[in-house]
Amino acid sequence: MGMANTNKISAANARSHTRKNHMHSSSFSSPFHQGMVKNIGVMMLIGVIALVYKAIQPTPPIICGSPGGPPVSSPRIKLKDGRHLAYKEYGVPKEIAKHKIIFIHGFDSCKHDVIPISPAIFEELGIHLVSFDRAGYGESDPNPKRTEKSTAEDVEQLADQLQLGDKFYVIGFSMGGQITWTCLRYIPHRLAGAAILAPVANFWWHGFPPNVSDTAFNIQLTQDRWAVRVAHYAPWLTYWWNTQKWFPSSGVASNNLLVLSPHDWNVIKQISTKPHLHSHRKQVRQQGELESLHRDMMVGFGRWEFSPMDLENPFPNGEGSIHLWHGADDRMVPITFSRYIAENLPWIQYHEVSEGGHLFPLADGMGDAIVRSLFSRE
């Protein structure tokens, strides 16, 4: 009997053949599955980017006077760009004043943080002083477009709207001292004189030799070196850097006590006995830290159009004077830059306070000495 010509496959071979076909049909090397893996990877990458973007986005400022925002309790002027600038007046009425001064406050401060000047000095010298909240601080509107030039322009507009006259004096402390350099650059024709107190330095200013910049930079706490690097090279990361909890952020912004000298501690003890000098602390950051502290860092350590070494004497005929003050033991703002400026710009009168820390202008009697120096040539 003849047999049919068939291909016989053993059970083992059948199982193997079936398994191979199944593996081939479900292999991730197929175009469909390759596309699926790629899509999942893209979706994961987008998710990570979205999380990072959300993390670095700053909290929007809470504008004073807006619905749900802090109330406006101080007089304010309206600037040309529509922003409001809050201010406070001290001393004798401006109508009878012999001298008008605009005070520029420092980092993490506001218009109430004026160097102490005794009532007797206000009366004796006939001083009318105006302090204002810099953009984003206290009750002044934020300025997302703030630059080193814009605050000097705010100072000029404040003087004009308050009718302080063609010439007025400027006193700036710490970050406000740094801004006083910009007044000398952009509005020198409006100044009768200036006092620059413990001014913050930008480590990337040109005109300073490496030993000056490097020495000042390396004196800082390690966390502050990183914070100013971020503000300079990646300003868009400044908010995130100073609000994340993974590693230390700016020591100054976080009130790290290591930046205080023994003299600073003595000054703080003096201030603690005068509650009216620090009862306003909640106002300083009330609109948010982005447009106050972090904008200060981005501008202060950003890319400037000029350096103090570019400045020229605004009083070549001796009709006014510029005074630079710094504490010899300032551990917050290294004295290195101030010493170099004083050595190379002889028209600046330099005052070094021995053993003084960063807060020396707030010590008893220093405010009187500083304002007297402004009028010493008169």
mmCIF file of C-alpha atoms in Angstrom:
data_model
loop_
_atom_site.group_PDB
_atom_site.id
_atom_site.type_symbol
_atom_site.label_atom_id
_atom_site.label_comp_id
_atom_site.label_asym_id
_atom_site.label_seq_id
_atom_site.Cartn_x
_atom_site.Cartn_y
_atom_site.Cartn_z
ATOM 1 C CA MET A 1 0.000 0.000 0.000
ATOM 2 C CA GLY A 2 1.550 3.263 -0.985
ATOM 3 C CA MET A 3 2.124 6.043 1.607
ATOM 4 C CA ALA A 4 1.246 9.757 1.092
ATOM 5 C CA ASN A 5 4.223 12.050 0.572
ATOM 6 C CA THR A 6 3.900 14.325 3.638
ATOM 7 C CA ASN A 7 6.400 16.398 5.666
ATOM 8 C CA LYS A 8 6.524 15.047 9.176
ATOM 9 C CA ILE A 9 7.367 17.364 12.046
ATOM 10 C CA SER A 10 8.143 16.045 15.472
ATOM 11 C CA ALA A 11 6.337 17.409 18.525
ATOM 12 C CA ALA A 12 9.555 19.035 19.763
ATOM 13 C CA ASN A 13 10.147 20.676 16.398
ATOM 14 C CA ALA A 14 6.550 21.848 16.282
ATOM 15 C CA ARG A 15 6.838 23.492 19.672
ATOM 16 C CA SER A 16 10.140 25.095 18.687
ATOM 17 C CA HIS A 17 8.723 26.337 15.399
ATOM 18 C CA THR A 18 5.651 27.772 17.094
ATOM 19 C CA ARG A 19 7.773 29.447 19.801
ATOM 20 C CA LYS A 20 10.094 31.052 17.222
ATOM 21 C CA ASN A 21 7.159 32.379 15.228
ATOM 22 C CA HIS A 22 5.583 33.763 18.397
ATOM 23 C CA MET A 23 8.825 35.392 19.505
ATOM 24 C CA HIS A 24 9.291 36.904 16.086
ATOM 25 C CA SER A 25 5.761 38.251 15.965
ATOM 26 C CA SER A 26 6.089 39.868 19.421
ATOM 27 C CA SER A 27 9.657 41.102 19.043
ATOM 28 C CA PHE A 28 10.339 44.729 20.056
ATOM 29 C CA SER A 29 12.445 44.984 16.946
ATOM 30 C CA SER A 30 9.317 45.362 14.850
ATOM 31 C CA PRO A 31 8.647 48.872 13.483
ATOM 32 C CA PHE A 32 5.473 49.146 15.572
ATOM 33 C CA HIS A 33 7.157 48.393 18.845
ATOM 34 C CA GLN A 34 10.219 50.481 18.016
ATOM 35 C CA GLY A 35 7.888 53.426 17.473
ATOM 36 C CA MET A 36 6.102 52.679 20.739
ATOM 37 C CA VAL A 37 9.365 52.627 22.715
ATOM 38 C CA LYS A 38 10.450 55.863 21.073
ATOM 39 C CA ASN A 39 7.128 57.523 21.902
ATOM 40 C CA ILE A 40 7.326 56.409 25.516
ATOM 41 C CA GLY A 41 10.874 57.825 25.729
ATOM 42 C CA VAL A 42 9.774 61.143 24.252
ATOM 43 C CA MET A 43 6.820 61.314 26.649
ATOM 44 C CA MET A 44 9.089 60.628 29.621
ATOM 45 C CA LEU A 45 11.541 63.299 28.473
ATOM 46 C CA ILE A 46 8.700 65.802 28.073
ATOM 47 C CA GLY A 47 7.486 64.885 31.541
ATOM 48 C CA VAL A 48 10.929 65.465 33.063
ATOM 49 C CA ILE A 49 11.275 68.798 31.242
ATOM 50 C CA ALA A 50 7.824 69.829 32.456
ATOM 51 C CA LEU A 51 8.728 68.977 36.058
ATOM 52 C CA VAL A 52 12.028 70.881 35.812
ATOM 53 C CA TYR A 53 10.297 73.869 34.187
ATOM 54 C CA LYS A 54 7.674 73.910 36.922
ATOM 55 C CA ALA A 55 10.363 73.692 39.598
ATOM 56 C CA ILE A 56 12.334 76.670 38.290
ATOM 57 C CA GLN A 57 9.309 78.894 37.687
ATOM 58 C CA PRO A 58 9.139 81.604 40.340
ATOM 59 C CA THR A 59 6.019 82.392 42.276
ATOM 60 C CA PRO A 60 4.389 85.486 40.721
ATOM 61 C CA PRO A 61 4.723 88.615 42.868
ATOM 62 C CA ILE A 62 1.775 89.695 45.016
ATOM 63 C CA ILE A 63 1.402 93.350 44.058
ATOM 64 C CA CYS A 64 0.602 95.880 46.778
ATOM 65 C CA GLY A 65 -2.868 97.310 46.336
ATOM 66 C CA SER A 66 -4.019 94.464 44.069
ATOM 67 C CA PRO A 67 -6.979 92.208 45.046
ATOM 68 C CA GLY A 68 -5.720 90.010 47.851
ATOM 69 C CA GLY A 69 -2.364 91.793 47.898
ATOM 70 C CA PRO A 70 -0.753 93.737 50.751
ATOM 71 C CA PRO A 71 -2.317 97.137 51.444
ATOM 72 C CA VAL A 72 -0.664 100.408 50.495
ATOM 73 C CA SER A 73 0.016 102.420 53.635
ATOM 74 C CA SER A 74 2.731 104.824 52.442
ATOM 75 C CA PRO A 75 2.726 107.750 50.029
ATOM 76 C CA ARG A 76 3.747 106.757 46.511
ATOM 77 C CA ILE A 77 4.611 108.438 43.244
ATOM 78 C CA LYS A 78 3.778 107.120 39.788
ATOM 79 C CA LEU A 79 6.765 106.688 37.496
ATOM 80 C CA LYS A 80 6.819 107.232 33.738
ATOM 81 C CA ASP A 81 6.458 103.506 33.044
ATOM 82 C CA GLY A 82 3.370 103.268 35.273
ATOM 83 C CA ARG A 83 5.039 101.691 38.306
ATOM 84 C CA HIS A 84 4.522 103.096 41.786
ATOM 85 C CA LEU A 85 7.380 103.969 44.118
ATOM 86 C CA ALA A 86 6.705 104.178 47.867
ATOM 87 C CA TYR A 87 8.695 106.623 49.980
ATOM 88 C CA LYS A 88 9.121 108.016 53.480
ATOM 89 C CA GLU A 89 10.344 111.452 54.600
ATOM 90 C CA TYR A 90 12.546 112.348 57.560
ATOM 91 C CA GLY A 91 14.011 115.502 59.073
ATOM 92 C CA VAL A 92 12.993 119.105 58.586
ATOM 93 C CA PRO A 93 10.323 120.080 56.022
ATOM 94 C CA LYS A 94 11.785 120.244 52.521
ATOM 95 C CA GLU A 95 10.522 123.817 52.108
ATOM 96 C CA ILE A 96 13.023 125.047 54.697
ATOM 97 C CA ALA A 97 15.728 122.405 54.276
ATOM 98 C CA LYS A 98 19.263 123.423 53.316
ATOM 99 C CA HIS A 99 20.122 119.926 52.115
ATOM 100 C CA LYS A 100 18.017 117.213 50.484
ATOM 101 C CA ILE A 101 19.190 113.615 50.638
ATOM 102 C CA ILE A 102 17.839 110.467 48.996
ATOM 103 C CA PHE A 103 18.731 107.298 50.868
ATOM 104 C CA ILE A 104 19.002 103.995 48.951
ATOM 105 C CA HIS A 105 18.474 100.909 51.106
ATOM 106 C CA GLY A 106 20.332 97.626 50.796
ATOM 107 C CA PHE A 107 19.557 93.968 50.140
ATOM 108 C CA ASP A 108 16.567 92.507 52.023
ATOM 109 C CA SER A 109 15.645 95.940 53.392
ATOM 110 C CA CYS A 110 13.140 98.697 52.729
ATOM 111 C CA LYS A 111 12.494 102.430 53.137
ATOM 112 C CA HIS A 112 12.366 102.116 56.940
ATOM 113 C CA ASP A 113 15.972 100.862 57.073
ATOM 114 C CA VAL A 114 17.691 104.244 57.140
ATOM 115 C CA ILE A 115 21.012 104.781 58.880
ATOM 116 C CA PRO A 116 20.327 106.380 62.277
ATOM 117 C CA ILE A 117 20.618 110.159 62.189
ATOM 118 C CA SER A 118 19.912 112.097 65.358
ATOM 119 C CA PRO A 119 17.118 114.714 65.429
ATOM 120 C CA ALA A 120 19.738 117.242 66.526
ATOM 121 C CA ILE A 121 21.736 116.717 63.313
ATOM 122 C CA PHE A 122 18.621 116.982 61.149
ATOM 123 C CA GLU A 123 17.896 120.345 62.776
ATOM 124 C CA GLU A 124 21.462 121.643 62.952
ATOM 125 C CA LEU A 125 22.279 120.911 59.308
ATOM 126 C CA GLY A 126 18.787 121.494 57.949
ATOM 127 C CA ILE A 127 18.402 118.070 56.367
ATOM 128 C CA HIS A 128 15.344 116.697 54.601
ATOM 129 C CA LEU A 129 15.858 113.000 53.821
ATOM 130 C CA VAL A 130 13.741 110.785 51.574
ATOM 131 C CA SER A 131 14.021 106.998 51.665
ATOM 132 C CA PHE A 132 12.154 104.807 49.174
ATOM 133 C CA ASP A 133 11.342 101.163 48.597
ATOM 134 C CA ARG A 134 13.381 99.960 45.645
ATOM 135 C CA ALA A 135 11.412 98.128 42.943
ATOM 136 C CA GLY A 136 9.820 94.938 44.290
ATOM 137 C CA TYR A 137 10.557 95.754 47.922
ATOM 138 C CA GLY A 138 8.065 96.961 50.520
ATOM 139 C CA GLU A 139 5.274 98.834 48.771
ATOM 140 C CA SER A 140 6.973 99.700 45.462
ATOM 141 C CA ASP A 141 5.826 97.878 42.342
ATOM 142 C CA PRO A 142 8.191 95.242 40.927
ATOM 143 C CA ASN A 143 10.197 95.980 37.809
ATOM 144 C CA PRO A 144 10.847 92.761 35.836
ATOM 145 C CA LYS A 145 12.986 94.840 33.465
ATOM 146 C CA ARG A 146 15.167 96.204 36.265
ATOM 147 C CA THR A 147 18.772 97.001 35.331
ATOM 148 C CA GLU A 148 21.645 98.815 37.017
ATOM 149 C CA LYS A 149 20.507 101.950 35.160
ATOM 150 C CA SER A 150 16.794 101.789 35.988
ATOM 151 C CA THR A 151 17.161 102.391 39.731
ATOM 152 C CA ALA A 152 19.220 105.533 39.096
ATOM 153 C CA GLU A 153 16.409 106.699 36.836
ATOM 154 C CA ASP A 154 13.906 105.943 39.625
ATOM 155 C CA VAL A 155 15.976 108.117 41.967
ATOM 156 C CA GLU A 156 15.888 111.010 39.499
ATOM 157 C CA GLN A 157 12.132 110.738 38.981
ATOM 158 C CA LEU A 158 11.562 110.584 42.734
ATOM 159 C CA ALA A 159 13.566 113.785 43.201
ATOM 160 C CA ASP A 160 11.633 115.541 40.446
ATOM 161 C CA GLN A 161 8.172 114.547 41.628
ATOM 162 C CA LEU A 162 8.963 115.464 45.234
ATOM 163 C CA GLN A 163 10.515 118.751 44.058
ATOM 164 C CA LEU A 164 13.859 118.212 45.764
ATOM 165 C CA GLY A 165 15.547 120.651 43.402
ATOM 166 C CA ASP A 166 18.114 120.437 40.642
ATOM 167 C CA LYS A 167 20.762 119.018 42.984
ATOM 168 C CA PHE A 168 20.443 116.535 45.821
ATOM 169 C CA TYR A 169 22.660 114.169 47.819
ATOM 170 C CA VAL A 170 22.579 110.386 47.667
ATOM 171 C CA ILE A 171 23.511 107.928 50.406
ATOM 172 C CA GLY A 172 23.501 104.226 49.578
ATOM 173 C CA PHE A 173 24.184 101.317 51.904
ATOM 174 C CA SER A 174 25.329 97.812 50.839
ATOM 175 C CA MET A 175 23.361 96.954 47.663
ATOM 176 C CA GLY A 176 22.207 100.562 47.791
ATOM 177 C CA GLY A 177 25.878 101.551 47.833
ATOM 178 C CA GLN A 178 26.403 99.583 44.644
ATOM 179 C CA ILE A 179 23.452 101.452 43.115
ATOM 180 C CA THR A 180 25.033 104.757 44.127
ATOM 181 C CA TRP A 181 27.799 103.992 41.611
ATOM 182 C CA THR A 182 25.065 103.932 38.957
ATOM 183 C CA CYS A 183 23.858 107.364 40.072
ATOM 184 C CA LEU A 184 27.403 108.643 39.535
ATOM 185 C CA ARG A 185 27.318 107.102 36.076
ATOM 186 C CA TYR A 186 23.848 107.989 34.809
ATOM 187 C CA ILE A 187 22.716 111.101 36.741
ATOM 188 C CA PRO A 188 25.933 112.828 37.938
ATOM 189 C CA HIS A 189 24.525 116.207 36.879
ATOM 190 C CA ARG A 190 21.816 115.863 39.543
ATOM 191 C CA LEU A 191 24.120 115.141 42.460
ATOM 192 C CA ALA A 192 25.358 117.590 45.089
ATOM 193 C CA GLY A 193 27.406 114.805 46.713
ATOM 194 C CA ALA A 194 27.248 111.134 47.633
ATOM 195 C CA ALA A 195 28.156 108.712 50.413
ATOM 196 C CA ILE A 196 28.734 105.085 49.414
ATOM 197 C CA LEU A 197 28.582 102.736 52.390
ATOM 198 C CA ALA A 198 29.961 99.158 52.295
ATOM 199 C CA PRO A 199 29.001 98.811 48.622
ATOM 200 C CA VAL A 200 28.369 95.371 47.163
ATOM 201 C CA ALA A 201 30.853 94.598 44.385
ATOM 202 C CA ASN A 202 30.245 92.783 41.128
ATOM 203 C CA PHE A 203 33.059 90.255 40.733
ATOM 204 C CA TRP A 204 32.842 90.557 36.943
ATOM 205 C CA TRP A 205 33.401 94.316 36.742
ATOM 206 C CA HIS A 206 36.189 95.162 34.336
ATOM 207 C CA GLY A 207 39.115 97.345 35.325
ATOM 208 C CA PHE A 208 40.086 95.356 38.410
ATOM 209 C CA PRO A 209 43.171 93.112 38.440
ATOM 210 C CA PRO A 210 42.587 89.379 39.045
ATOM 211 C CA ASN A 211 44.163 89.485 42.490
ATOM 212 C CA VAL A 212 41.504 91.986 43.618
ATOM 213 C CA SER A 213 38.524 90.164 42.115
ATOM 214 C CA ASP A 214 39.743 86.683 43.030
ATOM 215 C CA THR A 215 40.636 87.617 46.593
ATOM 216 C CA ALA A 216 37.221 89.188 47.182
ATOM 217 C CA PHE A 217 35.443 86.268 45.554
ATOM 218 C CA ASN A 218 37.272 83.615 47.556
ATOM 219 C CA ILE A 219 36.667 85.333 50.900
ATOM 220 C CA GLN A 220 32.974 84.534 50.558
ATOM 221 C CA LEU A 221 31.305 81.424 51.935
ATOM 222 C CA THR A 222 31.326 78.571 49.413
ATOM 223 C CA GLN A 223 27.535 78.701 49.114
ATOM 224 C CA ASP A 224 27.686 82.412 48.292
ATOM 225 C CA ARG A 225 30.274 81.830 45.589
ATOM 226 C CA TRP A 226 27.890 79.414 43.897
ATOM 227 C CA ALA A 227 24.905 81.731 44.369
ATOM 228 C CA VAL A 228 26.592 84.677 42.662
ATOM 229 C CA ARG A 229 27.900 82.425 39.874
ATOM 230 C CA VAL A 230 24.337 81.330 39.151
ATOM 231 C CA ALA A 231 23.076 84.934 39.239
ATOM 232 C CA HIS A 232 25.762 85.915 36.726
ATOM 233 C CA TYR A 233 25.899 82.960 34.339
ATOM 234 C CA ALA A 234 22.359 81.551 34.615
ATOM 235 C CA PRO A 235 20.101 84.301 36.012
ATOM 236 C CA TRP A 236 16.994 82.352 34.983
ATOM 237 C CA LEU A 237 17.968 79.751 37.614
ATOM 238 C CA THR A 238 18.435 82.253 40.447
ATOM 239 C CA TYR A 239 14.973 81.783 41.970
ATOM 240 C CA TRP A 240 15.204 77.993 41.902
ATOM 241 C CA TRP A 241 18.759 77.958 43.235
ATOM 242 C CA ASN A 242 17.822 80.020 46.271
ATOM 243 C CA THR A 243 14.565 78.218 47.065
ATOM 244 C CA GLN A 244 15.499 74.531 46.559
ATOM 245 C CA LYS A 245 16.290 72.404 49.627
ATOM 246 C CA TRP A 246 18.901 70.004 48.233
ATOM 247 C CA PHE A 247 21.983 72.080 49.027
ATOM 248 C CA PRO A 248 22.815 75.453 50.629
ATOM 249 C CA SER A 249 21.726 78.545 48.713
ATOM 250 C CA SER A 250 22.862 82.155 49.235
ATOM 251 C CA GLY A 251 24.093 82.595 52.785
ATOM 252 C CA VAL A 252 23.189 86.288 52.788
ATOM 253 C CA ALA A 253 19.644 85.661 51.513
ATOM 254 C CA SER A 254 19.126 82.894 54.069
ATOM 255 C CA ASN A 255 20.582 84.997 56.909
ATOM 256 C CA ASN A 256 23.541 82.726 57.572
ATOM 257 C CA LEU A 257 25.088 84.055 60.782
ATOM 258 C CA LEU A 258 28.606 83.155 59.633
ATOM 259 C CA VAL A 259 28.714 86.333 57.537
ATOM 260 C CA LEU A 260 28.521 88.501 60.666
ATOM 261 C CA SER A 261 31.581 89.920 62.412
ATOM 262 C CA PRO A 262 31.897 90.588 66.171
ATOM 263 C CA HIS A 263 31.214 94.267 65.463
ATOM 264 C CA ASP A 264 28.041 93.310 63.578
ATOM 265 C CA TRP A 265 26.822 91.358 66.598
ATOM 266 C CA ASN A 266 27.316 94.420 68.789
ATOM 267 C CA VAL A 267 25.305 96.518 66.341
ATOM 268 C CA ILE A 268 22.518 93.927 66.306
ATOM 269 C CA LYS A 269 22.390 94.063 70.114
ATOM 270 C CA GLN A 270 22.011 97.839 69.912
ATOM 271 C CA ILE A 271 19.195 97.557 67.377
ATOM 272 C CA SER A 272 17.384 94.878 69.384
ATOM 273 C CA THR A 273 16.797 97.417 72.157
ATOM 274 C CA LYS A 274 14.975 99.681 69.671
ATOM 275 C CA PRO A 275 11.891 97.747 68.448
ATOM 276 C CA HIS A 276 10.823 100.523 66.075
ATOM 277 C CA LEU A 277 13.925 99.847 63.969
ATOM 278 C CA HIS A 278 12.853 96.309 63.043
ATOM 279 C CA SER A 279 9.055 96.273 63.455
ATOM 280 C CA HIS A 280 8.611 96.520 59.673
ATOM 281 C CA ARG A 281 10.447 93.318 58.693
ATOM 282 C CA LYS A 282 7.323 91.641 57.287
ATOM 283 C CA GLN A 283 6.989 94.418 54.716
ATOM 284 C CA VAL A 284 10.373 93.825 53.101
ATOM 285 C CA ARG A 285 9.532 90.614 51.175
ATOM 286 C CA GLN A 286 5.745 90.900 51.252
ATOM 287 C CA GLN A 287 5.439 90.984 47.449
ATOM 288 C CA GLY A 288 7.587 87.861 47.040
ATOM 289 C CA GLU A 289 11.295 87.105 46.909
ATOM 290 C CA LEU A 290 11.629 87.010 43.124
ATOM 291 C CA GLU A 291 11.324 90.739 42.470
ATOM 292 C CA SER A 292 13.107 91.758 45.657
ATOM 293 C CA LEU A 293 15.968 89.485 46.714
ATOM 294 C CA HIS A 294 16.480 87.482 43.537
ATOM 295 C CA ARG A 295 16.156 90.426 41.162
ATOM 296 C CA ASP A 296 18.732 92.217 43.319
ATOM 297 C CA MET A 297 21.138 89.329 42.818
ATOM 298 C CA MET A 298 20.517 89.086 39.080
ATOM 299 C CA VAL A 299 21.143 92.803 38.595
ATOM 300 C CA GLY A 300 23.905 93.221 41.158
ATOM 301 C CA PHE A 301 25.976 90.329 39.819
ATOM 302 C CA GLY A 302 24.845 90.536 36.205
ATOM 303 C CA ARG A 303 26.554 91.999 33.159
ATOM 304 C CA TRP A 304 27.007 95.734 33.669
ATOM 305 C CA GLU A 305 27.523 98.405 31.042
ATOM 306 C CA PHE A 306 30.266 99.988 33.124
ATOM 307 C CA SER A 307 32.576 99.562 36.090
ATOM 308 C CA PRO A 308 33.286 102.043 38.913
ATOM 309 C CA MET A 309 36.761 102.343 37.415
ATOM 310 C CA ASP A 310 35.171 104.086 34.391
ATOM 311 C CA LEU A 311 33.753 106.922 36.490
ATOM 312 C CA GLU A 312 34.973 110.498 36.336
ATOM 313 C CA ASN A 313 34.938 113.111 39.070
ATOM 314 C CA PRO A 314 31.529 114.832 38.915
ATOM 315 C CA PHE A 315 32.949 117.753 40.924
ATOM 316 C CA PRO A 316 36.182 118.807 39.194
ATOM 317 C CA ASN A 317 35.925 122.271 40.774
ATOM 318 C CA GLY A 318 35.379 120.976 44.291
ATOM 319 C CA GLU A 319 31.717 122.007 44.473
ATOM 320 C CA GLY A 320 30.789 118.651 46.000
ATOM 321 C CA SER A 321 32.403 115.468 47.289
ATOM 322 C CA ILE A 322 32.090 111.694 47.059
ATOM 323 C CA HIS A 323 32.733 109.610 50.160
ATOM 324 C CA LEU A 324 33.376 105.864 50.261
ATOM 325 C CA TRP A 325 33.030 104.113 53.621
ATOM 326 C CA HIS A 326 33.844 100.488 54.449
ATOM 327 C CA GLY A 327 34.387 98.395 57.579
ATOM 328 C CA ALA A 328 37.799 96.742 57.829
ATOM 329 C CA ASP A 329 36.223 93.517 59.126
ATOM 330 C CA ASP A 330 33.311 93.328 56.704
ATOM 331 C CA ARG A 331 32.714 89.590 56.192
ATOM 332 C CA MET A 332 29.619 90.011 54.056
ATOM 333 C CA VAL A 333 31.006 92.399 51.425
ATOM 334 C CA PRO A 334 34.809 92.095 51.155
ATOM 335 C CA ILE A 335 36.664 95.386 51.450
ATOM 336 C CA THR A 336 39.085 94.525 48.613
ATOM 337 C CA PHE A 337 37.210 96.385 45.879
ATOM 338 C CA SER A 338 36.693 99.532 47.972
ATOM 339 C CA ARG A 339 40.389 99.756 48.802
ATOM 340 C CA TYR A 340 41.376 99.414 45.156
ATOM 341 C CA ILE A 341 38.855 102.046 44.057
ATOM 342 C CA ALA A 342 40.078 104.461 46.724
ATOM 343 C CA GLU A 343 43.709 103.948 45.658
ATOM 344 C CA ASN A 344 42.978 104.538 41.978
ATOM 345 C CA LEU A 345 40.290 107.220 42.036
ATOM 346 C CA PRO A 346 41.890 109.960 44.152
ATOM 347 C CA TRP A 347 38.844 112.240 43.926
ATOM 348 C CA ILE A 348 36.972 109.829 46.201
ATOM 349 C CA GLN A 349 37.375 110.477 49.925
ATOM 350 C CA TYR A 350 37.887 107.135 51.614
ATOM 351 C CA HIS A 351 36.926 106.277 55.195
ATOM 352 C CA GLU A 352 37.902 102.855 56.561
ATOM 353 C CA VAL A 353 36.278 101.965 59.862
ATOM 354 C CA SER A 354 38.744 99.903 61.882
ATOM 355 C CA GLU A 355 37.193 96.703 63.262
ATOM 356 C CA GLY A 356 33.902 97.706 61.625
ATOM 357 C CA GLY A 357 31.735 94.970 60.130
ATOM 358 C CA HIS A 358 29.170 95.243 57.373
ATOM 359 C CA LEU A 359 26.593 96.863 59.655
ATOM 360 C CA PHE A 360 28.864 99.663 60.862
ATOM 361 C CA PRO A 361 26.611 102.443 59.423
ATOM 362 C CA LEU A 362 23.870 101.341 61.849
ATOM 363 C CA ALA A 363 26.062 101.765 64.923
ATOM 364 C CA ASP A 364 25.284 104.626 67.270
ATOM 365 C CA GLY A 365 26.766 107.891 66.035
ATOM 366 C CA MET A 366 27.843 106.640 62.592
ATOM 367 C CA GLY A 367 24.900 108.153 60.741
ATOM 368 C CA ASP A 368 25.729 111.598 62.120
ATOM 369 C CA ALA A 369 29.377 111.237 61.096
ATOM 370 C CA ILE A 370 28.443 110.134 57.583
ATOM 371 C CA VAL A 371 26.095 113.043 56.862
ATOM 372 C CA ARG A 372 28.533 115.551 58.352
ATOM 373 C CA SER A 373 31.201 114.330 55.935
ATOM 374 C CA LEU A 374 28.940 115.164 52.998
ATOM 375 C CA PHE A 375 28.909 118.830 53.951
ATOM 376 C CA SER A 376 32.484 119.103 55.148
ATOM 377 C CA ARG A 377 33.500 121.157 52.095
ATOM 378 C CA GLU A 378 30.689 123.639 52.442
#
